[in-house]
Tab-separated table of C-alpha atoms in Angstrom:
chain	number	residue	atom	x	y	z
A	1	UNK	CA	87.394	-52.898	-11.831
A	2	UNK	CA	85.241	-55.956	-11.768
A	3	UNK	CA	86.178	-58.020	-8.706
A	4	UNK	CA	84.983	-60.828	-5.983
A	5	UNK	CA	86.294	-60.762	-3.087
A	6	UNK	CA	86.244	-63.484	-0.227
A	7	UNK	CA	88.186	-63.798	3.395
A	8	UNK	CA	91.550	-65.764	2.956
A	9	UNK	CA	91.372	-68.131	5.698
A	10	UNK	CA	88.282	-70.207	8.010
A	11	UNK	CA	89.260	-72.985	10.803
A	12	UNK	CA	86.586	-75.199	11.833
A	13	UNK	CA	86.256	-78.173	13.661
A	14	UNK	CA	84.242	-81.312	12.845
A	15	UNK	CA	80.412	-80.645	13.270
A	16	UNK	CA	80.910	-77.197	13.361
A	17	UNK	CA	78.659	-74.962	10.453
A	18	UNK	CA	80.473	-72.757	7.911
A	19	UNK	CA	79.496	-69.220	6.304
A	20	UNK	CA	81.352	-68.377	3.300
A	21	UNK	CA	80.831	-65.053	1.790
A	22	UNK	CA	81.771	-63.586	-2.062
A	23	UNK	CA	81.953	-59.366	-2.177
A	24	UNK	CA	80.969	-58.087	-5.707
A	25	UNK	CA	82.007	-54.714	-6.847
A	26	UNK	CA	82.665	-52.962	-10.046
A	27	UNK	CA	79.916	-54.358	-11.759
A	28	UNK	CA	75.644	-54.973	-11.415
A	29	UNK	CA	75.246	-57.509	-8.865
A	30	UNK	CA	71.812	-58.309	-9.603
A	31	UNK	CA	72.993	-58.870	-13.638
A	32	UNK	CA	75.126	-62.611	-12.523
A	33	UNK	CA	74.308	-65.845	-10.992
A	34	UNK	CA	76.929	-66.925	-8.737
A	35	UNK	CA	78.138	-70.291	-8.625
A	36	UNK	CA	80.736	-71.512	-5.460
A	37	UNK	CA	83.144	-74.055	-6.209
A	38	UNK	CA	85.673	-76.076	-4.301
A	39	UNK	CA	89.196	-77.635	-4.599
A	40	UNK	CA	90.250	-80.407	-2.212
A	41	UNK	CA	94.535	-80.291	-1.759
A	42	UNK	CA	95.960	-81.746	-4.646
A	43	UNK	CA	92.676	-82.674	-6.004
A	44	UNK	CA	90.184	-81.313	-9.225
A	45	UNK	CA	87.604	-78.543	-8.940
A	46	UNK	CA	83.954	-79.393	-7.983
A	47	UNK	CA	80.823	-77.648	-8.164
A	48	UNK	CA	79.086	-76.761	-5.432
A	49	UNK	CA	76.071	-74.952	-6.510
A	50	UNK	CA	74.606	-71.764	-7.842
A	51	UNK	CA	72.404	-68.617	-6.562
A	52	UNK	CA	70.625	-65.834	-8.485
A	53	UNK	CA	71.085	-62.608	-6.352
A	54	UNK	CA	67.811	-60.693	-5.564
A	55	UNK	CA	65.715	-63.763	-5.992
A	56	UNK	CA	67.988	-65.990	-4.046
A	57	UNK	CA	67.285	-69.166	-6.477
A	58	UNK	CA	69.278	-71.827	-5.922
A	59	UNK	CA	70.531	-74.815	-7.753
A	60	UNK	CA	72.830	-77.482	-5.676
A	61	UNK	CA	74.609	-80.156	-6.713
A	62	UNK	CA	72.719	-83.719	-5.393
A	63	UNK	CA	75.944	-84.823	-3.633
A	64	UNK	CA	75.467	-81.273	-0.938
A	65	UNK	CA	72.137	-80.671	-1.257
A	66	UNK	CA	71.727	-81.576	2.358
A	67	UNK	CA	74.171	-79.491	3.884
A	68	UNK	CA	74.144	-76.345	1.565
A	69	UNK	CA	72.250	-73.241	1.424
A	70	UNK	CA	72.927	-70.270	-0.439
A	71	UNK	CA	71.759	-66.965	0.152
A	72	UNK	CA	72.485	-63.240	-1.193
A	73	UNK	CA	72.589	-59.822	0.543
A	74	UNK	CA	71.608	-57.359	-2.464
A	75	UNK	CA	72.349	-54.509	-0.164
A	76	UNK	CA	75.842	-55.190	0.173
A	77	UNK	CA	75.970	-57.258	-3.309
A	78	UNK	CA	77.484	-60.337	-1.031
A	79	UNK	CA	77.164	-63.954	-1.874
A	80	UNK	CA	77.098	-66.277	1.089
A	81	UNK	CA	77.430	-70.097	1.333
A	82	UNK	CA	76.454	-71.822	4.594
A	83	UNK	CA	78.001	-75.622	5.020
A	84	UNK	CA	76.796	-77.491	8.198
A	85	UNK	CA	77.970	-80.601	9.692
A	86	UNK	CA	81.671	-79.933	8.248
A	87	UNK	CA	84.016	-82.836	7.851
A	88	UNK	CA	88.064	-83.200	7.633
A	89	UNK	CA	87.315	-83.424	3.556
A	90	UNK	CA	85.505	-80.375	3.492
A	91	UNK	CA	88.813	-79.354	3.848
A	92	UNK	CA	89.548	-77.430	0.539
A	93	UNK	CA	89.712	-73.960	-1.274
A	94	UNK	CA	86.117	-72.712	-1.878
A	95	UNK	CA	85.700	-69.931	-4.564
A	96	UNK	CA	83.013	-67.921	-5.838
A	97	UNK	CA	82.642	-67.335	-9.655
A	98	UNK	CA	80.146	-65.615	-12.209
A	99	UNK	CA	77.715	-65.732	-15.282
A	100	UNK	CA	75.491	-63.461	-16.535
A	101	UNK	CA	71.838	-64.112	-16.326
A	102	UNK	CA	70.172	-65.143	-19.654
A	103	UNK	CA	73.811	-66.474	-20.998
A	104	UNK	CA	76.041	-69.288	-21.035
A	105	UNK	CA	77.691	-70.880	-18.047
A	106	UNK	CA	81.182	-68.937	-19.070
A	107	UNK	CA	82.669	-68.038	-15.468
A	108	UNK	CA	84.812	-64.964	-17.124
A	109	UNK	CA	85.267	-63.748	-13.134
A	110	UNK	CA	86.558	-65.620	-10.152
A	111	UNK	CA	87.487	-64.845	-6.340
A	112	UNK	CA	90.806	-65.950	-5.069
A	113	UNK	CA	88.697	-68.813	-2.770
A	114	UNK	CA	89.081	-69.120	0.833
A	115	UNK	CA	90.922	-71.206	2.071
A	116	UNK	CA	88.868	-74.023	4.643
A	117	UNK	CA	90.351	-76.513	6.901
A	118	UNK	CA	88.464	-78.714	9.346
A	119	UNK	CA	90.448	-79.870	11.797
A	120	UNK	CA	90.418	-81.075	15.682
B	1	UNK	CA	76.427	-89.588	-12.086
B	2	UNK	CA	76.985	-87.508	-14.983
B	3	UNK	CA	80.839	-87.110	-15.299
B	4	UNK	CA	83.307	-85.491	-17.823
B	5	UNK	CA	86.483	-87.472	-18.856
B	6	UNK	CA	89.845	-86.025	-19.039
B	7	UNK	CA	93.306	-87.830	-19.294
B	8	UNK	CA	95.359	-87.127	-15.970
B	9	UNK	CA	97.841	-85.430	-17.826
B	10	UNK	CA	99.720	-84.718	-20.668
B	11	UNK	CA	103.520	-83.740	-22.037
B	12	UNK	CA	104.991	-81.940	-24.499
B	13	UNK	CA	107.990	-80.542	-25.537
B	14	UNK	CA	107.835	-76.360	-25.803
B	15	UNK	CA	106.830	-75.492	-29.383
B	16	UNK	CA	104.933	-78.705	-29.614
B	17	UNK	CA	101.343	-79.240	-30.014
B	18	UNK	CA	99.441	-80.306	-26.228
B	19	UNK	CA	96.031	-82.219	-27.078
B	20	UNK	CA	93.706	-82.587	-24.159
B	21	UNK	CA	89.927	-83.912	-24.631
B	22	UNK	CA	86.882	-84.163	-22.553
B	23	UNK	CA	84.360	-86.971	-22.619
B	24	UNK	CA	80.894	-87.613	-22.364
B	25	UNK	CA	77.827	-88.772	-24.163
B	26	UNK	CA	75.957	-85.445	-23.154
B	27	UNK	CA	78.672	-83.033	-25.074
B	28	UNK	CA	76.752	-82.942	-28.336
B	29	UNK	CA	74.223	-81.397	-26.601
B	30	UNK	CA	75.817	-79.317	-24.437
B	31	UNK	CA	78.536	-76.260	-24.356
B	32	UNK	CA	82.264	-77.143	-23.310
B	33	UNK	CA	84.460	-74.727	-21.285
B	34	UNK	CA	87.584	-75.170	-20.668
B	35	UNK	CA	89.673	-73.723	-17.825
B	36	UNK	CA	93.570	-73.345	-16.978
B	37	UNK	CA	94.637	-73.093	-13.349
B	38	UNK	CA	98.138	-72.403	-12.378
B	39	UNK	CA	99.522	-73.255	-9.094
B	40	UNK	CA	97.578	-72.051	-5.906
B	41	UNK	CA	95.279	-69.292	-8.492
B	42	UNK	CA	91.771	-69.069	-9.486
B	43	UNK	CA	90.826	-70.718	-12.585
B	44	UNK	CA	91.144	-68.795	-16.032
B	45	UNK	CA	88.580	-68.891	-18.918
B	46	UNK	CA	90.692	-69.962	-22.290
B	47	UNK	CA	87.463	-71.205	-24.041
B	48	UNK	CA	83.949	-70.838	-24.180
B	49	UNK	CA	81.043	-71.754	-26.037
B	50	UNK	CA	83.024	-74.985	-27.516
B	51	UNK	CA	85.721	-73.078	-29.652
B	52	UNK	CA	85.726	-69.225	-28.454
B	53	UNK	CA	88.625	-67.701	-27.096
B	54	UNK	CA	88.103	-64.848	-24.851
B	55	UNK	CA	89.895	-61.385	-25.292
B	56	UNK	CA	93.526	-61.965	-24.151
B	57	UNK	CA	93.667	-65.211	-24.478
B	58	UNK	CA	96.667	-66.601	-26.444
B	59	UNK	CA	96.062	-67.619	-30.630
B	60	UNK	CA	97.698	-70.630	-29.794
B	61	UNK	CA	94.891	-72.202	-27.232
B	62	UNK	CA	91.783	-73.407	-29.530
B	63	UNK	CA	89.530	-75.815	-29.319
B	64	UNK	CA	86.682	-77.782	-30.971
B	65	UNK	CA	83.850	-80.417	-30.088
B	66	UNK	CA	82.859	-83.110	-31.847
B	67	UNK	CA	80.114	-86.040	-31.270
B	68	UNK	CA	80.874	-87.141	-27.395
B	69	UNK	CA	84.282	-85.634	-27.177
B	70	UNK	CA	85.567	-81.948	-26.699
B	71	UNK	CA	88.965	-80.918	-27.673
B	72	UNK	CA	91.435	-77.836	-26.287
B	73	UNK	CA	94.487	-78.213	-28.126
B	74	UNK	CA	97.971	-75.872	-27.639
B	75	UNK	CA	99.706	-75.384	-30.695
B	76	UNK	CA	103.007	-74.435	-30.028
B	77	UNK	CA	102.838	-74.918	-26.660
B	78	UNK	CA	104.980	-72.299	-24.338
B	79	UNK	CA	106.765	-73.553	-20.658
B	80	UNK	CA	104.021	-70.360	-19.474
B	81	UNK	CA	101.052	-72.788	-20.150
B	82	UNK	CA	102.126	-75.800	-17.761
B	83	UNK	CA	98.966	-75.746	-15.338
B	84	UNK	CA	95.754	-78.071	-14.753
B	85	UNK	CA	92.722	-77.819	-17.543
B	86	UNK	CA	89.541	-78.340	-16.883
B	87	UNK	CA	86.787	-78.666	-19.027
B	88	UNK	CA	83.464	-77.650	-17.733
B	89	UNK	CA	79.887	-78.367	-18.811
B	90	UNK	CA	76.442	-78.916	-17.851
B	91	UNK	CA	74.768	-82.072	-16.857
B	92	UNK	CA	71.790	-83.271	-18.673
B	93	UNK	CA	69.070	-81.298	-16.998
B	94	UNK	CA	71.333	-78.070	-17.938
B	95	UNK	CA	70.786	-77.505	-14.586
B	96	UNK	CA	73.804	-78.468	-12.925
B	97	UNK	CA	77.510	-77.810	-13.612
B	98	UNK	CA	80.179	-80.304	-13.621
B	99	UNK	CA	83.858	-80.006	-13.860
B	100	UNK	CA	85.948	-82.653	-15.501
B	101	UNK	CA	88.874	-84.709	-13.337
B	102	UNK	CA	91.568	-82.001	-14.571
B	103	UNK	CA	94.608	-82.398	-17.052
B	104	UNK	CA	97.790	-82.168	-16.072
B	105	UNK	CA	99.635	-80.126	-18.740
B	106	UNK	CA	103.838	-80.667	-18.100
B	107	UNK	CA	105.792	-78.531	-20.864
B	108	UNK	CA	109.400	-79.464	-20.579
């Protein structure tokens, strides 16, 4: 069974530096990019940015690009997203999704997003 | 910044047809996706590619693109399909992903 798997739950106060990670099993990790996204409380979805896992290319939207990195452990086919300097809206649902390398950006597979707040 | 356009929401009645569309100059040019999220879950594929429906996805969710504006339209719309859609697509470098503002779908 095809899954991605991420923690439920992070706390963090202002300033402090986040490390998201995304579990793959059930299929080739090296065969997907992997894109993170994020959902504010009560508001749309927003893309973060995307990594290619063995080459650890990444592609970031402008608006994180300087608080963002992405990196991949091929060894334990993990995703990780690192977000510095967090803020109260940070605050959100951050989830990891797929698409295969050489297609379309169809995310056909999606963790059930951790859950972030930043908070004094 | 390149954005995607989507009304806030929408209402029908159940066995009525739901109409949601997706804006921007850039469409023509690019692939639409469009997503359904129900309360506190993970996004779902419905479309790809403009107008294809993945395996196990309803007959009555299609959807179709034309000039700057991308359709997903619910024919006989079912109280099961009130959630948020998103259409999804790629900026103009076809480097970056953008999500639209999200639809509101009410079926009552």
């Amino acid at each position: 069974q095809e899954r991605l798997v991420q923690s439920e739950t992070e706390v963090k106060g202002p300033g402090a530096s986040l490390d998201l990670s995304c579990k793959a099993s059930g299929y080739t990790f090296l065969d997907y990019w992997i894109h993170w996204v994020r959902q504010a409380p009560g508001h749309g979805l927003e893309w973060i940015g995307i990594s290619q896992p063995g080459v650890d290319k990444t592609i970031i939207a402008e608006k994180f690009q300087a608080r963002v990195s992405m990196t991949t452990d091929t060894s334990t086919a993990t995703a990780h997203m690192q977000l510095r300097n967090l803020r109260p809206d940070d605050t959100a649902t951050y989830f990891c999704t797929r698409h295969a390398i050489g297609g379309n950006w169809l995310f056909d597979l999606w963790g059930r997003g951790t859950l972030v707040t930043v908070s004094s | 910044s390149y954005e995607l356009t989507q009304p806030p929401s929408v209402s029908v009645s159940p066995g009525q047809t739901a109409t949601i569309t997706c804006s921007n100059d850039a469409l023509p040019r690019r692939y639409a996706y469009w997503y359904q999220q129900k309360s506190d879950q993970a996004p779902v594929l419905v479309i790809y590619e403009d107008y294809k429906r993945p395996s196990g996805i309803p007959t009555r969710f299609s959807a179709s693109s034309s000039g700057a504006v991308a359709t997903l339209t619910i024919t006989g719309a079912q109280v099961e399909d009130e959630a948020d859609y998103y259409c999804f697509s790629t900026d103009g470098s076809g480097l970056r992903g953008v999500f639209g503002g999200g639809t509101q779908l009410i079926v009552l």
